[in-house]
Short mmCIF file of C-alpha atoms in Angstrom, two decimals:
data_model
loop_
_atom_site.label_atom_id
_atom_site.label_comp_id
_atom_site.label_asym_id
_atom_site.label_seq_id
_atom_site.Cartn_x
_atom_site.Cartn_y
_atom_site.Cartn_z
CA MET A 11 17.58 -3.63 22.31
CA ARG A 12 15.94 -0.26 22.93
CA PHE A 13 12.76 -1.45 21.22
CA VAL A 14 12.68 -4.48 23.52
CA ALA A 15 13.18 -2.24 26.57
CA LEU A 16 10.33 0.02 25.44
CA ILE A 17 7.99 -2.94 24.93
CA LEU A 18 8.89 -4.32 28.36
CA LEU A 19 8.19 -0.90 29.84
CA ILE A 20 4.73 -0.87 28.26
CA LEU A 21 4.01 -4.36 29.62
CA ALA A 22 5.09 -3.30 33.11
CA LEU A 23 2.95 -0.16 32.92
CA ALA A 24 -0.01 -2.24 31.70
CA VAL A 25 0.26 -4.49 34.76
CA LEU A 26 0.54 -1.43 36.99
CA SER A 27 -2.48 0.16 35.30
CA LEU A 28 -4.61 -2.89 36.04
CA SER A 29 -3.43 -2.93 39.66
CA VAL A 30 -3.62 0.74 40.65
CA GLY A 31 -6.71 2.66 41.73
CA ARG A 32 -8.94 3.10 44.74
CA THR A 33 -8.47 -0.62 45.35
CA TRP A 34 -4.88 -1.72 44.85
CA LEU A 35 -4.31 -5.29 43.75
CA SER A 36 -1.29 -7.42 44.50
CA PRO A 37 0.15 -9.53 41.66
CA ALA A 38 -1.60 -12.63 43.04
CA GLU A 39 -4.92 -10.77 43.35
CA LEU A 40 -4.55 -9.43 39.82
CA VAL A 41 -3.98 -12.90 38.36
CA HIS A 42 -7.00 -14.20 40.28
CA ALA A 43 -9.15 -11.29 39.07
CA LEU A 44 -8.14 -11.75 35.44
CA ALA A 45 -9.13 -15.41 35.64
CA ASP A 46 -12.56 -14.62 37.13
CA PRO A 47 -14.20 -11.95 34.91
CA GLU A 48 -17.70 -12.47 36.36
CA GLY A 49 -16.60 -12.49 39.98
CA ALA A 50 -13.56 -10.91 41.57
CA GLY A 51 -12.38 -9.60 38.20
CA ARG A 52 -15.53 -7.68 37.32
CA MET A 53 -13.89 -4.37 38.20
CA ILE A 54 -10.85 -5.23 36.06
CA TRP A 55 -12.75 -6.33 32.98
CA ARG A 56 -15.46 -3.65 33.09
CA LEU A 57 -13.40 -0.62 34.14
CA ARG A 58 -9.64 -0.95 34.14
CA MET A 59 -9.09 -3.16 31.08
CA PRO A 60 -10.99 -0.93 28.58
CA ARG A 61 -9.37 2.12 30.15
CA LEU A 62 -5.92 0.60 29.69
CA LEU A 63 -6.58 -0.42 26.07
CA LEU A 64 -8.10 2.96 25.20
CA GLY A 65 -5.05 4.70 26.65
CA LEU A 66 -2.74 2.50 24.60
CA VAL A 67 -4.65 3.22 21.37
CA ALA A 68 -4.84 6.95 22.09
CA GLY A 69 -1.16 7.19 22.99
CA ALA A 70 -0.15 5.22 19.91
CA GLY A 71 -2.23 7.53 17.71
CA PHE A 72 -0.82 10.70 19.23
CA GLY A 73 2.72 9.31 18.95
CA LEU A 74 2.29 8.53 15.27
CA VAL A 75 0.83 11.89 14.29
CA GLY A 76 3.44 13.73 16.32
CA LEU A 77 6.30 12.09 14.44
CA VAL A 78 4.60 12.53 11.06
CA PHE A 79 3.96 16.25 11.49
CA GLN A 80 7.41 16.87 12.94
CA THR A 81 9.07 15.05 10.03
CA LEU A 82 6.91 16.50 7.26
CA LEU A 83 7.51 20.04 8.51
CA ARG A 84 11.12 19.38 9.60
CA ASN A 85 10.47 21.00 12.96
CA PRO A 86 10.51 19.12 16.31
CA LEU A 87 7.91 21.57 17.66
CA ALA A 88 5.39 20.89 14.88
CA SER A 89 3.17 18.48 16.80
CA PRO A 90 -0.63 18.70 16.39
CA ASP A 91 -1.12 20.17 19.86
CA VAL A 92 1.33 22.99 19.05
CA ILE A 93 0.27 23.85 15.49
CA GLY A 94 -3.45 24.01 16.29
CA VAL A 95 -4.73 20.75 14.79
CA SER A 96 -5.75 19.29 18.16
CA GLN A 97 -7.43 22.54 19.17
CA GLY A 98 -9.32 22.71 15.88
CA SER A 99 -10.47 19.13 16.31
CA ALA A 100 -11.61 19.85 19.85
CA CYS A 101 -13.55 22.91 18.68
CA GLY A 102 -15.29 20.84 16.02
CA ALA A 103 -16.10 18.10 18.55
CA VAL A 104 -17.62 20.58 21.01
CA ALA A 105 -19.64 22.18 18.20
CA ALA A 106 -20.96 18.76 17.20
CA LEU A 107 -21.85 18.02 20.82
CA LEU A 108 -23.75 21.30 21.06
CA LEU A 109 -25.63 20.60 17.82
CA GLY A 110 -26.36 16.97 18.67
CA ALA A 111 -24.23 15.66 15.79
CA PRO A 112 -21.71 12.76 16.01
CA VAL A 113 -18.68 13.97 17.93
CA MET A 114 -16.15 12.20 15.72
CA ILE A 115 -17.60 13.81 12.58
CA GLY A 116 -17.32 17.22 14.19
CA ALA A 117 -13.75 16.53 15.27
CA TRP A 118 -12.79 15.42 11.77
CA ALA A 119 -14.33 18.57 10.29
CA GLY A 120 -12.53 20.78 12.80
CA GLY A 121 -9.20 19.05 12.23
CA LEU A 122 -9.43 19.33 8.45
CA VAL A 123 -10.39 23.01 8.66
CA ALA A 124 -7.41 23.60 10.95
CA VAL A 125 -4.99 21.88 8.55
CA ALA A 126 -6.40 23.76 5.56
CA ALA A 127 -6.18 27.09 7.40
CA LEU A 128 -2.65 26.32 8.55
CA GLY A 129 -1.54 25.45 5.02
CA TRP A 130 -3.03 28.67 3.69
CA LEU A 131 -1.53 30.84 6.43
CA ALA A 132 1.96 29.31 6.40
CA ALA A 133 2.39 28.92 2.62
CA HIS A 134 5.02 31.02 0.88
CA PRO A 135 4.33 31.95 -2.77
CA ARG A 136 7.77 30.70 -3.91
CA LEU A 137 9.16 28.53 -1.12
CA GLY A 138 6.01 26.57 -0.27
CA ILE A 139 5.32 25.64 3.35
CA GLU A 140 7.73 27.36 5.73
CA PRO A 141 8.43 25.15 8.80
CA ARG A 142 9.01 28.13 11.11
CA ALA A 143 5.88 29.86 9.87
CA VAL A 144 3.86 26.71 10.53
CA VAL A 145 4.66 26.77 14.25
CA LEU A 146 4.02 30.50 14.64
CA GLN A 147 0.82 30.47 12.61
CA GLY A 148 -0.23 27.24 14.31
CA LEU A 149 0.11 28.78 17.75
CA ALA A 150 -2.14 31.63 16.69
CA LEU A 151 -4.59 29.19 15.10
CA GLY A 152 -4.67 27.13 18.30
CA ILE A 153 -5.45 30.22 20.38
CA PHE A 154 -8.24 31.16 17.98
CA ALA A 155 -9.72 27.64 18.06
CA GLY A 156 -9.44 27.55 21.85
CA ALA A 157 -11.36 30.81 22.12
CA GLY A 158 -14.05 29.40 19.84
CA THR A 159 -14.28 26.28 22.00
CA GLU A 160 -14.75 28.36 25.14
CA ALA A 161 -17.46 30.42 23.45
CA LEU A 162 -19.30 27.23 22.52
CA ILE A 163 -18.99 25.85 26.05
CA LEU A 164 -20.57 29.01 27.46
CA ARG A 165 -23.69 28.16 25.47
CA MET A 166 -24.02 24.77 27.18
CA GLY A 167 -25.74 23.98 30.45
CA ASP A 168 -23.68 23.82 33.63
CA SER A 169 -23.44 20.01 33.71
CA ASN A 170 -22.49 19.67 30.05
CA ALA A 171 -20.04 22.55 30.32
CA GLY A 172 -18.31 20.88 33.27
CA MET A 173 -18.03 17.60 31.39
CA ALA A 174 -16.71 19.41 28.31
CA MET A 175 -14.03 21.22 30.33
CA THR A 176 -12.85 17.94 31.87
CA TRP A 177 -12.80 16.30 28.45
CA LEU A 178 -10.78 19.20 27.02
CA SER A 179 -8.04 18.42 29.53
CA GLY A 180 -7.73 14.95 28.04
CA THR A 181 -9.24 12.18 30.11
CA LEU A 182 -9.76 8.43 30.21
CA ASN A 183 -12.33 8.71 33.00
CA GLY A 184 -15.50 6.86 32.12
CA ALA A 185 -13.76 4.80 29.45
CA GLY A 186 -15.54 1.54 28.70
CA TRP A 187 -15.86 -1.02 25.97
CA PRO A 188 -18.12 1.22 23.79
CA GLU A 189 -15.50 4.00 23.84
CA LEU A 190 -12.79 1.47 23.00
CA GLY A 191 -14.94 0.19 20.13
CA ARG A 192 -15.10 3.69 18.64
CA ALA A 193 -11.34 4.07 19.06
CA LEU A 194 -10.66 0.82 17.20
CA TRP A 195 -12.18 2.38 14.08
CA LEU A 196 -9.05 4.57 14.04
CA LEU A 197 -6.69 1.63 13.53
CA PRO A 198 -7.02 1.70 9.70
CA LEU A 199 -5.78 5.31 9.80
CA MET A 200 -2.71 4.20 11.75
CA VAL A 201 -1.66 1.60 9.18
CA PRO A 202 -0.43 3.97 6.40
CA LEU A 203 1.40 6.11 8.96
CA LEU A 204 2.98 3.06 10.55
CA LEU A 205 4.21 1.94 7.12
CA SER A 206 5.56 5.37 6.16
CA GLY A 207 8.93 5.07 7.90
CA ARG A 208 10.97 4.78 4.70
CA VAL A 209 9.13 7.70 3.09
CA LEU A 210 9.60 9.89 6.17
CA ASP A 211 13.27 8.99 6.26
CA ARG A 212 13.70 10.26 2.69
CA LEU A 213 11.52 13.34 3.14
CA GLU A 214 13.69 14.37 6.06
CA LEU A 215 16.63 14.68 3.65
CA GLY A 216 14.97 17.68 2.02
CA ASP A 217 12.54 18.19 -0.84
CA ASP A 218 15.15 18.43 -3.59
CA LEU A 219 16.95 15.22 -2.63
CA ALA A 220 13.65 13.43 -2.06
CA ARG A 221 12.52 14.41 -5.58
CA ALA A 222 15.86 13.21 -6.95
CA LEU A 223 15.12 9.85 -5.34
CA GLY A 224 11.85 9.71 -7.26
CA LEU A 225 9.38 10.68 -4.53
CA PRO A 226 6.31 12.82 -5.34
CA VAL A 227 7.01 15.15 -2.44
CA GLY A 228 3.92 17.34 -2.70
CA GLN A 229 1.48 14.46 -2.95
CA LEU A 230 3.14 12.51 -0.14
CA ARG A 231 3.22 15.48 2.19
CA ALA A 232 -0.44 16.27 1.48
CA GLY A 233 -1.56 12.65 1.80
CA LEU A 234 0.33 11.89 5.00
CA GLY A 235 -0.70 15.23 6.48
CA LEU A 236 -4.35 14.52 5.71
CA VAL A 237 -4.25 11.06 7.30
CA ALA A 238 -2.41 12.45 10.33
CA ALA A 239 -5.02 15.19 10.73
CA LEU A 240 -7.87 12.66 10.55
CA LEU A 241 -6.16 10.42 13.10
CA THR A 242 -5.52 13.38 15.41
CA ALA A 243 -9.16 14.38 15.24
CA GLY A 244 -10.33 10.83 15.83
CA VAL A 245 -8.21 10.38 18.94
CA VAL A 246 -9.27 13.79 20.24
CA SER A 247 -12.93 12.86 19.80
CA VAL A 248 -12.43 9.76 21.98
CA CYS A 249 -10.35 11.05 24.88
CA GLY A 250 -9.83 14.79 24.37
CA PRO A 251 -6.69 16.69 23.33
CA MET A 252 -4.06 15.28 25.68
CA GLY A 253 -1.30 17.83 25.64
CA PHE A 254 2.37 17.10 24.94
CA VAL A 255 1.94 13.40 24.08
CA ALA A 256 2.46 13.93 20.35
CA LEU A 257 5.22 16.46 21.03
CA ALA A 258 7.20 14.18 23.32
CA ALA A 259 6.66 10.83 21.60
CA GLY A 260 8.43 11.85 18.40
CA PRO A 261 11.81 12.76 19.96
CA VAL A 262 11.66 9.76 22.31
CA GLY A 263 10.90 7.50 19.35
CA ARG A 264 13.87 8.91 17.46
CA LEU A 265 16.09 8.27 20.47
CA VAL A 266 14.91 4.65 20.57
CA ALA A 267 15.46 4.26 16.81
CA GLY A 268 18.93 5.76 16.81
CA GLY A 269 17.98 9.22 15.54
CA ARG A 270 15.85 8.15 12.58
CA PRO A 271 12.10 8.75 12.21
CA SER A 272 10.53 5.47 13.30
CA PRO A 273 6.71 5.36 13.36
CA LEU A 274 6.76 2.15 15.40
CA ALA A 275 9.03 3.64 18.05
CA ALA A 276 6.94 6.83 18.23
CA MET A 277 3.76 4.77 18.52
CA LEU A 278 5.19 2.72 21.38
CA ALA A 279 6.53 5.84 23.10
CA GLY A 280 3.12 7.53 22.91
CA ALA A 281 1.38 4.45 24.29
CA ALA A 282 3.85 4.25 27.19
CA PHE A 283 3.50 8.00 27.82
CA VAL A 284 -0.29 7.93 28.17
CA THR A 285 -0.28 4.72 30.25
CA LEU A 286 2.28 6.19 32.63
CA ALA A 287 0.28 9.41 33.00
CA ASP A 288 -2.92 7.46 33.64
CA CYS A 289 -1.20 5.34 36.30
CA LEU A 290 -0.02 8.52 38.01
CA SER A 291 -3.49 10.07 37.87
CA ARG A 292 -5.00 7.07 39.69
CA ALA A 293 -2.10 6.50 42.10
CA ILE A 294 -1.75 10.10 43.26
CA SER A 295 -5.45 11.02 43.43
CA PRO A 296 -7.54 7.82 43.30
CA ALA A 297 -10.60 9.53 44.81
CA ALA A 298 -10.53 12.65 42.63
CA LEU A 299 -9.62 10.90 39.33
CA LEU A 300 -8.01 13.97 37.82
CA PRO A 301 -7.81 14.03 33.99
CA THR A 302 -4.92 12.10 32.53
CA GLY A 303 -4.06 15.13 30.37
CA LEU A 304 -2.93 17.04 33.46
CA TYR A 305 -0.22 14.47 34.02
CA THR A 306 0.80 14.26 30.36
CA ALA A 307 1.34 18.02 30.55
CA LEU A 308 3.44 17.70 33.70
CA ILE A 309 5.60 15.05 32.05
CA GLY A 310 5.69 16.62 28.59
CA ALA A 311 6.46 20.22 29.54
CA PRO A 312 10.11 19.41 30.41
CA VAL A 313 10.43 17.67 27.03
CA LEU A 314 9.28 20.90 25.35
CA ILE A 315 11.84 22.92 27.32
CA LEU A 316 14.65 20.54 26.39
CA THR A 317 13.59 20.57 22.73
CA VAL A 318 13.61 24.37 22.58
CA ARG A 319 17.01 24.52 24.29
CA ARG A 320 18.43 21.99 21.82
CA MET A 321 17.05 24.01 18.89
CA ALA A 322 18.60 27.20 20.30
CA ARG A 323 21.99 25.54 20.63
CA GLY A 324 21.74 24.04 17.13
#
């Protein structure tokens, strides 16, 4: 029932997303516009529809990677925007932009470097990866990557620097069909994470019990972590590092799935989260078109506070 409610919420937000903006459309006007793509619906099909679909793909990606990292590291704070993976991807993307290289390649390189550095910093010689150390070391890694990104931006011209700063906030502004086409290349990376629910459920029981059940824990953690890092970097390269989406989608997905790690629920929660934030960005300031990431932060920050309070009580 909760899954159905979440899907209905996404459908309602999708309709709202197509209706909201500088020009608000009534339900009748929206239906008429959708049926006339070359006339009254030109604005919908050229601007709002690709923006909506890109937000859904980006939110689904962030939701998936958030749940995967949180489950692999057994820490509800271990989302990619907290442990430095998003910041490393953003640094790589900005470096690629400065060098004239493909942005997605730079983001992938930055994300992989961040994961490798995090594994090296947080590894214990006898106990392996320490979940608490991952968050602490990840915060430091994110600060370091953020400083590197700012240093790179200072080397850009004023116009490019302004665009880069807006992009770093996480934005769907300027989204069109070409941007959506690049995002669709990320769907194959989502498939193994979407199918990993049973594995994540067993890994959450602990390494020893998971090994007793016949799982190759080390290989699975490395493989899923690698795919999650690549997906994080890919989404960041398309719409920037939207803060708190990955962090919030995991716990909300667990709530929908009755406390178990459900990739599908986390994916749907992330998609709803980004769509809601984008609707707010266009409803509250239709002329300014503030970055969607500002609103994801406003919504996600209370989730972070509640998560920390729950961990302190536990």
